[in-house]
Amino acid sequence: MRTKQLNNGIVDAAVADGRGSFQFATAANVCGVLGLVFVFRAVGALIGSDLHPTEGASTEKWLLVGLVGLLCQVMFSALGAHLAARGAGRVEHTMRHRLHKELFRSGAPVVSAVVATRILLEGARGVADASERWEPIRRQVVVIPAVLVGVVFATNWFVGLLLLLAAPLIPLNMAMFGIGADGISRRQTRQVAELDELVLDRIKGAVTLRMLSSVESERRRIRDAADELANRTLAVLRVALLSSAALEALVTYAIAVAATYIGLVLLGYVHVGWAPTHLDLAQGIFLLLLSPIYFQPFRELAAAYHDRKDVTSAAETLRAELGLLGQDGENGELRGLERAGSAHPMRGVVRAEALTFRYPDGVVDVLHDVDWFVPSGAIAGVAGVSGSGKSTLLRLATGRLVPSGGTLERRPGPMAWVSQRPYFFQASIAENLLIGRPEATEKELWSALSSVRLEEVVRSAPGGLEAPVGWDGTGLSGGQARRLAVARALLSGSRTLVLDEPTAHLDPIAESELLEVILELAPQRSIIVATHSALVLEHCTQVLALDRLRTEELVDVR
């Protein structure tokens, strides 16, 4: 499905953007391990010589070798950590950039502010953190053991063979535990997301809950959800602890076998013709010190294995939360009006035939068997009781949703959307307008304000274009805030305006002023407006009347 490819592509492309840094981090960590090899070789030589005063020159040489090796290990390890963090930063930046484009592109699925915030902030940061740990170690687990086993083979090939034979047992252990951990981890991730939404939704609706005397019941519901999350988190931890214990048992056993052989050879108890049976104390100590380091990348891989699952879960979370795109034309179709060979030569803004839509978790159609055509230059009204599907129809018209059945054709290019509760950022009027088109000049800003009859209001405000605006339009009246949102939409350059309940909650004077602005814009633009207002509907060139179950009536009022 397109959504699966899209979200896997977002995650994969973000990780790929940091791949260069991760590769350099791997190289730096390998160099750090080589420095540690020199440290252990010096330690073995110093202990083997028993630090005899008569071998002062040799002692100084090995002390110098150990010091240089230690400095290399520290410096390259720090460099590796820095490069891995740099790669994670690139992953986070790329993922947020791509997610931002996906969430706000024309035709993007409709998600709540809570979901969008979590995707952009927590999702991107989580993938970056997991990549920082997983990407370098998945490379190191191949390179570092290969380098170390080569060093061990050069010293004593039988010890190298023992270590080499033990290595495949560790991935087998990880795979066995990973099968069980995968489903548990997914459920825990989903529970975190559900609890986030539940808590934030109840906080926003706290006043309503108090009015309905439902505070206590909702508190119990949140507590139950938190308890469920705790249980699922404990299940993940249990699996992690069991897999860690099993891994440590395998590693300990492998090291014990190698250490036993080394000890028996040093004591002279091993006399096998085909096996190397000679080791001096320096070599024996060197091999004993290297054995745990040989297994260290496998330990780190096991610890980071859940980070790889986090990256996979992130892609699945995106598929779930951007899942409205998952209907991509299985039943319904979304096409441009200006396609070759169109059966309808008449060009317009939107044409729907037998249009049907049902949300993925819905049990009834929100819209059913809709026929609708909006010609260019029209003021097309959409009327109906609350819940009849007006906002859903607008989202379908703008490509933010894909139909479940029938066909929907729309003119290619973006449509400027103005919601009934437009959001403003805690910034100046100019900054809020520039969201519509960042490269707009000051002259264009004033022109847009003039088009919605706000030029004089803004000029008289302290600071003019730099006057502050609150998130809910603080500093402006309700009608002025709606007109400012329309001005922002005009700056986008779209020739089609889609207005969702533009006059809702306005007094008659403010409603009349906004309607006059809409009528003045109409000759140059096509306007689609969903509204309950009889005054607005009177001025529409056509009205599509909706009821809750079926959509039938298209009325030409001119």
GROMACS .gro file of C-alpha atoms in nm, residues 172-190 231-244 301-313 316:
model
   47
  172LEU     CA    1   2.033  -1.726   1.775
  173ASN     CA    2   1.949  -1.629   2.134
  174MET     CA    3   1.853  -1.277   2.025
  175ALA     CA    4   1.628  -1.407   1.748
  176MET     CA    5   1.444  -1.641   1.985
  177PHE     CA    6   1.373  -1.370   2.239
  178GLY     CA    7   1.309  -1.111   1.968
  179ILE     CA    8   1.012  -1.305   1.831
  180GLY     CA    9   0.834  -1.277   2.166
  181ALA     CA   10   0.947  -0.922   2.238
  182ASP     CA   11   0.826  -0.783   1.905
  183GLY     CA   12   0.452  -0.809   1.971
  184ILE     CA   13   0.486  -0.699   2.335
  185SER     CA   14   0.686  -0.392   2.232
  186ARG     CA   15   0.429  -0.295   1.969
  187ARG     CA   16   0.143  -0.319   2.218
  188GLN     CA   17   0.335  -0.111   2.471
  189THR     CA   18   0.406   0.157   2.207
  190ARG     CA   19   0.039   0.174   2.110
  231ASN     CA   20   0.170  -0.386   3.305
  232ARG     CA   21   0.275  -0.381   2.941
  233THR     CA   22   0.595  -0.195   3.027
  234LEU     CA   23   0.677  -0.458   3.290
  235ALA     CA   24   0.618  -0.729   3.028
  236VAL     CA   25   0.871  -0.562   2.798
  237LEU     CA   26   1.120  -0.535   3.085
  238ARG     CA   27   1.073  -0.902   3.177
  239VAL     CA   28   1.155  -1.011   2.824
  240ALA     CA   29   1.454  -0.776   2.815
  241LEU     CA   30   1.587  -0.910   3.146
  242LEU     CA   31   1.540  -1.272   3.040
  243SER     CA   32   1.715  -1.218   2.708
  244SER     CA   33   1.996  -1.030   2.884
  301LEU     CA   34   2.389  -0.542   1.993
  302ALA     CA   35   2.154  -0.721   2.232
  303ALA     CA   36   2.107  -0.401   2.433
  304ALA     CA   37   2.040  -0.204   2.113
  305TYR     CA   38   1.815  -0.471   1.962
  306HIS     CA   39   1.510  -0.305   2.113
  307ASP     CA   40   1.623   0.022   1.956
  308ARG     CA   41   1.590  -0.143   1.616
  309LYS     CA   42   1.238  -0.243   1.719
  310ASP     CA   43   1.174   0.122   1.811
  311VAL     CA   44   1.262   0.226   1.454
  312THR     CA   45   1.028  -0.043   1.316
  313SER     CA   46   0.754   0.059   1.559
  316GLU     CA   47   0.414   0.123   1.205
   0.00000   0.00000   0.00000
